[in-house]
Short mmCIF file of C-alpha atoms and ligand atoms in Angstrom, two decimals:
data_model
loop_
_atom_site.label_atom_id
_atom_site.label_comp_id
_atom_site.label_asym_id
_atom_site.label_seq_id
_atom_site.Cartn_x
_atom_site.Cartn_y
_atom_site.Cartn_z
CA UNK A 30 0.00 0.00 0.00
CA UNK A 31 1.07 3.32 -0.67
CA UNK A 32 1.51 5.89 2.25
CA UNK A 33 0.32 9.23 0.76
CA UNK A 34 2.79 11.26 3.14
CA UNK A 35 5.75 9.70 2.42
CA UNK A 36 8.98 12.04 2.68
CA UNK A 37 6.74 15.01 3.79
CA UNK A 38 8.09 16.44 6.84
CA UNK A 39 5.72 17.34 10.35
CA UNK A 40 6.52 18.97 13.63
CA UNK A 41 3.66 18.04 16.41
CA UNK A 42 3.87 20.17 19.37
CA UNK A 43 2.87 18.16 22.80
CA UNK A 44 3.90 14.86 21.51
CA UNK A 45 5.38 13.31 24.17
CA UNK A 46 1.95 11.80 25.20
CA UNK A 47 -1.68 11.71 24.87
CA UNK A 48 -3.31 13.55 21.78
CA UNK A 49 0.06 14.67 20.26
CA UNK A 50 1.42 10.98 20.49
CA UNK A 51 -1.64 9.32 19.07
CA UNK A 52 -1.53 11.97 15.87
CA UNK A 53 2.63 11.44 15.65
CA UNK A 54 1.51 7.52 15.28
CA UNK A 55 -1.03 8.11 12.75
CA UNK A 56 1.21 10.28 10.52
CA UNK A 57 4.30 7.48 10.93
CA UNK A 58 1.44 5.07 9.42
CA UNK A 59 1.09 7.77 6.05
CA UNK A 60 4.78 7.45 5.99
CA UNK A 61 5.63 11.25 7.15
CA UNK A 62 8.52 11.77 9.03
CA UNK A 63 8.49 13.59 11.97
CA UNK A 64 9.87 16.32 14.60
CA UNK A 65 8.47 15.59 17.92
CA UNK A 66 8.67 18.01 20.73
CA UNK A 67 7.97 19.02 24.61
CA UNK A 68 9.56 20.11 27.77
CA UNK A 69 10.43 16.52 28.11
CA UNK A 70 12.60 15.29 25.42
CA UNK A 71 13.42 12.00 26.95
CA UNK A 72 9.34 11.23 26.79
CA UNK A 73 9.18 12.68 23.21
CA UNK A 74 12.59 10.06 22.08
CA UNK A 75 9.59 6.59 23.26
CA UNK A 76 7.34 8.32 20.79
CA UNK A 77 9.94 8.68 18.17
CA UNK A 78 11.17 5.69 19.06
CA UNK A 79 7.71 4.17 17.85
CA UNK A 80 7.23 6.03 15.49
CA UNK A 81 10.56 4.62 13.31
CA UNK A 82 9.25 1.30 13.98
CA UNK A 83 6.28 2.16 11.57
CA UNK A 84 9.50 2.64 9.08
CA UNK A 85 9.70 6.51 9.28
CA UNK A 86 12.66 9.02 10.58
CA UNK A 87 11.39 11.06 13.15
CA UNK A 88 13.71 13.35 15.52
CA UNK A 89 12.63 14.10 19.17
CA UNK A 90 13.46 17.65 20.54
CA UNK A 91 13.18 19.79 23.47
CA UNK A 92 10.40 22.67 23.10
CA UNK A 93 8.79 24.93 25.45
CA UNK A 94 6.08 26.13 23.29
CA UNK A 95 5.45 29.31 25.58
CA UNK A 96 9.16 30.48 24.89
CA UNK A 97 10.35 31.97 21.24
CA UNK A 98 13.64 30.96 21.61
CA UNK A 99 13.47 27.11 22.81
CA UNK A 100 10.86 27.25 19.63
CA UNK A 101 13.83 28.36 17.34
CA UNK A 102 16.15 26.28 18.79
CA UNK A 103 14.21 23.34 18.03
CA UNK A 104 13.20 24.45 14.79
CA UNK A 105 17.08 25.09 14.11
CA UNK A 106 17.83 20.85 15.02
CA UNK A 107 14.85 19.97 12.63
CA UNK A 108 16.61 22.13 9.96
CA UNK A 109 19.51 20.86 10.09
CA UNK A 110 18.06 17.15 10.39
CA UNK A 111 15.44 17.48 7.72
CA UNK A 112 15.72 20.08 5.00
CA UNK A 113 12.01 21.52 5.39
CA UNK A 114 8.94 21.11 7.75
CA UNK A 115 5.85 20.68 5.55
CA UNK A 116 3.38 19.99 8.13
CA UNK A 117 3.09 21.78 11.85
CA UNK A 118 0.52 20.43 14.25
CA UNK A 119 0.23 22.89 17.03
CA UNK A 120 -1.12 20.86 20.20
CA UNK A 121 0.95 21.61 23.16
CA UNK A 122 -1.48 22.25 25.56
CA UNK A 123 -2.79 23.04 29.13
CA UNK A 124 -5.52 23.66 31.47
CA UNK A 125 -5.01 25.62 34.71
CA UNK A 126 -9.09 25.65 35.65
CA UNK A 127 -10.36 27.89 38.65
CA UNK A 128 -13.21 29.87 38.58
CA UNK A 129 -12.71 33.52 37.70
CA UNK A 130 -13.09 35.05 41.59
CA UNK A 131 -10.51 32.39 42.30
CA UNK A 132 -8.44 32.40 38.86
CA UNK A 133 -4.64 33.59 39.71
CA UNK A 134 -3.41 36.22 37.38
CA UNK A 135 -0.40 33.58 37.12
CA UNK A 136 -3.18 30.69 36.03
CA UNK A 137 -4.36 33.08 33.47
CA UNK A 138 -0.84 34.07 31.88
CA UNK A 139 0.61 30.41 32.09
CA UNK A 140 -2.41 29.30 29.88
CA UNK A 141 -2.14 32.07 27.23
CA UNK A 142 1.16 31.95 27.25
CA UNK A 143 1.18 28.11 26.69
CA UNK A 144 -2.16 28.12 23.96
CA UNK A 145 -2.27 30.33 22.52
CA UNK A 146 1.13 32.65 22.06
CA UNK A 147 2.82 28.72 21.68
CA UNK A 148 0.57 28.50 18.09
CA UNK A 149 1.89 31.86 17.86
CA UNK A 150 5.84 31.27 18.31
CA UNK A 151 5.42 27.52 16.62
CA UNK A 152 3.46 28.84 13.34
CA UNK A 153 5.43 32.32 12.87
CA UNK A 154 8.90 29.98 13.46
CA UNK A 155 7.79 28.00 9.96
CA UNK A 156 6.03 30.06 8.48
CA UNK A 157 8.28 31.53 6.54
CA UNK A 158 10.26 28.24 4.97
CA UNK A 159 6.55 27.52 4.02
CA UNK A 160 5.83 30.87 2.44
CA UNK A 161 9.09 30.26 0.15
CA UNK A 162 8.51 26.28 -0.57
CA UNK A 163 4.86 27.84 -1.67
CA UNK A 164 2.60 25.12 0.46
CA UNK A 165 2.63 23.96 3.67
CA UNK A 166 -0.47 23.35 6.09
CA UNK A 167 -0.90 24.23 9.59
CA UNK A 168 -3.45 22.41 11.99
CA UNK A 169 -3.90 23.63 15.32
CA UNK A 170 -5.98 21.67 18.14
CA UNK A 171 -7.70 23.83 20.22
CA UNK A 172 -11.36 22.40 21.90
CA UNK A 173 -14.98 22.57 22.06
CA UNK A 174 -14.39 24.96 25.28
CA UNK A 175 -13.32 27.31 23.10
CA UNK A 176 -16.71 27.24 21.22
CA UNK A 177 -19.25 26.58 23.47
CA UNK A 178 -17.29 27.70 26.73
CA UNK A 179 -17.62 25.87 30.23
CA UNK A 180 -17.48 27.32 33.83
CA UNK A 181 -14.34 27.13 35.71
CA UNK A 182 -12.41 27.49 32.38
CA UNK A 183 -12.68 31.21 30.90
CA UNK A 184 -8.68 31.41 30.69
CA UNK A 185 -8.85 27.88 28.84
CA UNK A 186 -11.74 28.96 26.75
CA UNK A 187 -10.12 32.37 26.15
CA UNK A 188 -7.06 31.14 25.05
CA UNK A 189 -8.68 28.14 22.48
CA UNK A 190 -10.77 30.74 20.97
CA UNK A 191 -7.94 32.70 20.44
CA UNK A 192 -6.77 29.92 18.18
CA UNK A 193 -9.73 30.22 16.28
CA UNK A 194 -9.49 34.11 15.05
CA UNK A 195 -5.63 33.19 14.65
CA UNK A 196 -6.34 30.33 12.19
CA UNK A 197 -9.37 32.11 10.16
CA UNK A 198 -7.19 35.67 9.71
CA UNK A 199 -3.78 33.40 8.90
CA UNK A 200 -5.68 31.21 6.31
CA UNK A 201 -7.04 34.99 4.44
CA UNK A 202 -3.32 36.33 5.22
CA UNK A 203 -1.63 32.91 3.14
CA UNK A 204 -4.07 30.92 0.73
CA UNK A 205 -2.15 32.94 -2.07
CA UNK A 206 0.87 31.03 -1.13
CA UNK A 207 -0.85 27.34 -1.16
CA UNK A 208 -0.99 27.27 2.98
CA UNK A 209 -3.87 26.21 4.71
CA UNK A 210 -4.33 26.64 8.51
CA UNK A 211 -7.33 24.67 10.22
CA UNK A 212 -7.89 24.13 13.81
CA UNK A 213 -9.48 20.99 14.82
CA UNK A 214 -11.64 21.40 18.25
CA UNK A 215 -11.60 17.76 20.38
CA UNK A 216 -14.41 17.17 22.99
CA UNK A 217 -13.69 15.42 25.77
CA UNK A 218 -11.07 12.74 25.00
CA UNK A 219 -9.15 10.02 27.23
CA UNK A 220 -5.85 11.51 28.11
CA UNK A 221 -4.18 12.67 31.17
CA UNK A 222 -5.84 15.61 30.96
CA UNK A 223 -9.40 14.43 31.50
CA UNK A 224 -8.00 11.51 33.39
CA UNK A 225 -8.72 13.43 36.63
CA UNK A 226 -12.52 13.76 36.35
CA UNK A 227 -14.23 12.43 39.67
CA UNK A 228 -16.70 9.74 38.48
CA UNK A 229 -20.14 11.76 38.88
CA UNK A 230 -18.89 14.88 36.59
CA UNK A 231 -17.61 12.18 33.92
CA UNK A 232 -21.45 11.06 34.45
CA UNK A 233 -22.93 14.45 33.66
CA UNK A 234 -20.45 15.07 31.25
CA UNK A 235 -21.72 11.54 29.29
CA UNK A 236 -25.27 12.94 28.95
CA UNK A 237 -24.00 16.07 26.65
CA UNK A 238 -22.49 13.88 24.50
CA UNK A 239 -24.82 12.83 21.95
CA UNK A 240 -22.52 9.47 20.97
CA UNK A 241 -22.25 8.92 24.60
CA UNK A 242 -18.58 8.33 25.31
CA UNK A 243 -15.22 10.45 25.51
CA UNK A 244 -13.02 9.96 22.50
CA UNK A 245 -9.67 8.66 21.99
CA UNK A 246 -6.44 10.35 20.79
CA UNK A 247 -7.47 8.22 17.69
CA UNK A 248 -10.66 10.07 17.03
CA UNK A 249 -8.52 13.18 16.53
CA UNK A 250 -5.14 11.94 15.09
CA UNK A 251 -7.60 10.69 12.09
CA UNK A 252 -9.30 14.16 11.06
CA UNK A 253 -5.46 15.56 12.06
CA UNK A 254 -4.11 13.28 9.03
CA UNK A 255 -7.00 14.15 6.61
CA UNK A 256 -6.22 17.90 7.07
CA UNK A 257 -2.97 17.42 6.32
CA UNK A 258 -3.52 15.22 3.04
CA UNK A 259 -3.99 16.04 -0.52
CA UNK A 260 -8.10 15.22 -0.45
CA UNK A 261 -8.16 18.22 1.97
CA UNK A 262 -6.51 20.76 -0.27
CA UNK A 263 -9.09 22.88 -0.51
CA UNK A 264 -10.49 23.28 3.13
CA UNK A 265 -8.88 26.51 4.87
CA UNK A 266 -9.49 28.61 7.54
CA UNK A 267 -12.05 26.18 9.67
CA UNK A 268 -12.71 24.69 12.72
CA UNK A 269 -13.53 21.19 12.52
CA UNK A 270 -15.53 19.91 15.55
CA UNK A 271 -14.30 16.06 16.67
CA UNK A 272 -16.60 16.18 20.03
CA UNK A 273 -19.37 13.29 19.57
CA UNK A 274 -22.01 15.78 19.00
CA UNK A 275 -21.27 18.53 21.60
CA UNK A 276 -21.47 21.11 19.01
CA UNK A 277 -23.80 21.30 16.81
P1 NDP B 10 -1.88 16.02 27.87
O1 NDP B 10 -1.87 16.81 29.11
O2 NDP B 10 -2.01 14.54 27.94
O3 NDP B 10 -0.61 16.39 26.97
C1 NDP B 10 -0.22 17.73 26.80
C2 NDP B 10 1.01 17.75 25.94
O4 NDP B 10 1.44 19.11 25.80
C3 NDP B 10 2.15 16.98 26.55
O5 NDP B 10 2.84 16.31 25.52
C4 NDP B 10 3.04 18.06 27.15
O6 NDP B 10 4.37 17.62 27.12
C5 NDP B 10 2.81 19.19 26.16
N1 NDP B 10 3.09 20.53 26.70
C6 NDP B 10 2.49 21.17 27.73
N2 NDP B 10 3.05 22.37 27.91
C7 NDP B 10 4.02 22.49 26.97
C8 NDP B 10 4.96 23.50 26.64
N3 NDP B 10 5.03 24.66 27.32
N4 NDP B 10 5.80 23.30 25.60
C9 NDP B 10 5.76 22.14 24.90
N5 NDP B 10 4.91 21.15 25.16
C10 NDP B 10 4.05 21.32 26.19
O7 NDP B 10 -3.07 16.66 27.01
P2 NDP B 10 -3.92 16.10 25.78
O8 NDP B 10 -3.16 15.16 24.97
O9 NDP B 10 -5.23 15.73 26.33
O10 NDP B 10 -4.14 17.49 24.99
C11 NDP B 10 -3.45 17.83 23.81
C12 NDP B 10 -4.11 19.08 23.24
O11 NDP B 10 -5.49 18.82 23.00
C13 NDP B 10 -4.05 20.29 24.17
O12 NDP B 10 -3.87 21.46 23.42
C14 NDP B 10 -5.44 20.28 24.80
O13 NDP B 10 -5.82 21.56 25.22
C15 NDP B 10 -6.27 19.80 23.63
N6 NDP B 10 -7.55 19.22 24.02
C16 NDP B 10 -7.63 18.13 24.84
C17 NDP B 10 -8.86 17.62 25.18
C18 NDP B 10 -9.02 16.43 26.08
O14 NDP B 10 -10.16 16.14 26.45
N7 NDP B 10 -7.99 15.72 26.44
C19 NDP B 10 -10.10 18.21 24.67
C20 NDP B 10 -9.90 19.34 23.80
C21 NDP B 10 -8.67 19.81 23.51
P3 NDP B 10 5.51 17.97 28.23
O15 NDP B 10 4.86 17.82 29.56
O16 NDP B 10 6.56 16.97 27.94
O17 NDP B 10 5.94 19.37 27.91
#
């Protein structure tokens, strides 16, 4: 079989577990090789580590999305270890939830500064190799908070819809150059993030979800890949929903 990504190059944010692993997987399976980073590269190396078992090259690097220069640095190793990054999946992520009364100015700057200026740093440090290869694509997972909100989450919520007016005005600002920019927005999916939910609000949380179930890094990593293929040329500037229903 052939894999339609083969030799195309992808740098996934937050892949040293969870979402960002189970998209790195998916796009070793297409063939694509890979940049993996996080704060921890030693956890991003067992994901590249599986990933070359699928038969692809894939280089694991520290990255601290919230910081320009670790973001250059690591951009800098990929350079020099592949020639260009095609592909950037922006999903570094985290939630620091209080309610607002309660919400630390620290809570609220950690979680921009992680969301939503990391697609910022990430996206503007290949951007530019894109602009001058004339295509490129960049996806960007932000969530169904960010479109629907949720108490005890307006920094989280801020900072996803943030990602959303970022990906609609960069898709106007770079169509012309064969780039498209999507965000995909996840519902509630089995990670470590969610892994935390006492049993009762995983309960109420099952009744506004039409399929009735969380989904799985799978779910994602799937309409991740098909955003970054050739049948999705011509989708730009959206938000695609992967939430079981929650939006709609
Ligand atoms: P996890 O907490 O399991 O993983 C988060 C990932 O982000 C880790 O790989 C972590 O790696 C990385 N990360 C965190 N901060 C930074 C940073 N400053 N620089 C680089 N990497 C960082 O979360 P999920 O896999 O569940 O979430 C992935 C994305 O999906 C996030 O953006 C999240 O907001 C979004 N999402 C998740 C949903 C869910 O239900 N799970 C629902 C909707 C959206 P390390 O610790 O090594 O730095």
């Amino acid at each position: 079989m052939s894999r339609e990504m083969e030799g195309r190059v992808c740098l996934v944010t937050g892949a040293s577990q969870g979402i960002g692993e189970s998209i790195a997987l998916r796009l070793a399976e297409e063939g694509c090789n890979l940049v993996l980073g996080s704060r921890r590269q030693e956890a991003c190396e067992r994901t590249a580590q599986a990933a070359r078992e699928l038969g692809v090259d894939a280089l694991a690097v520290e990255l601290d999305v919230s910081s320009m220069s670790s973001v250059q640095e690591a951009v800098e190793s990929a350079n020099a270890h592949f020639e260009e990054i095609d592909f950037l999946v922006n999903n570094a992520g985290i939630a620091r939830d209080n309610l607002l009364v309660r919400l630390s100015p620290e809570a609220w700057a950690e979680t921009m500064q992680t969301n939503l200026m990391g697609v910022y740093h990430c996206t503007k440090a290949v951007l530019r190799s894109m602009l001058r290869q004339r295509h490129g694509r960049v996806v960007s997972i932000s969530s169904v908070v960010g479109l629907l909100g949720n108490p005890g989450q307006t920094a989280y919520a801020a900072s996803k819809a943030g990602i959303h007016g970022f990906t609609k005005s960069l898709a106007r600002e770079v169509a012309s150059r064969n780039i498209t920019v999507n965000a995909v927005a996840p519902g509630y999916i089995s990670t470590e993030m969610t892994a935390g939910l006492p049993d009762e609000a995983r309960e109420r949380l099952l009744e506004q979800i039409p399929l009735e179930r969380l989904g799985t890094g799978a779910d994602v990593a799937g309409v991740v890949r098909f955003l970054l293929s050739e049948e999705a040329a011509y989708i730009t500037g959206q938000v695609i929903s992967v939430d079981g229903g929650m939006n709609m």
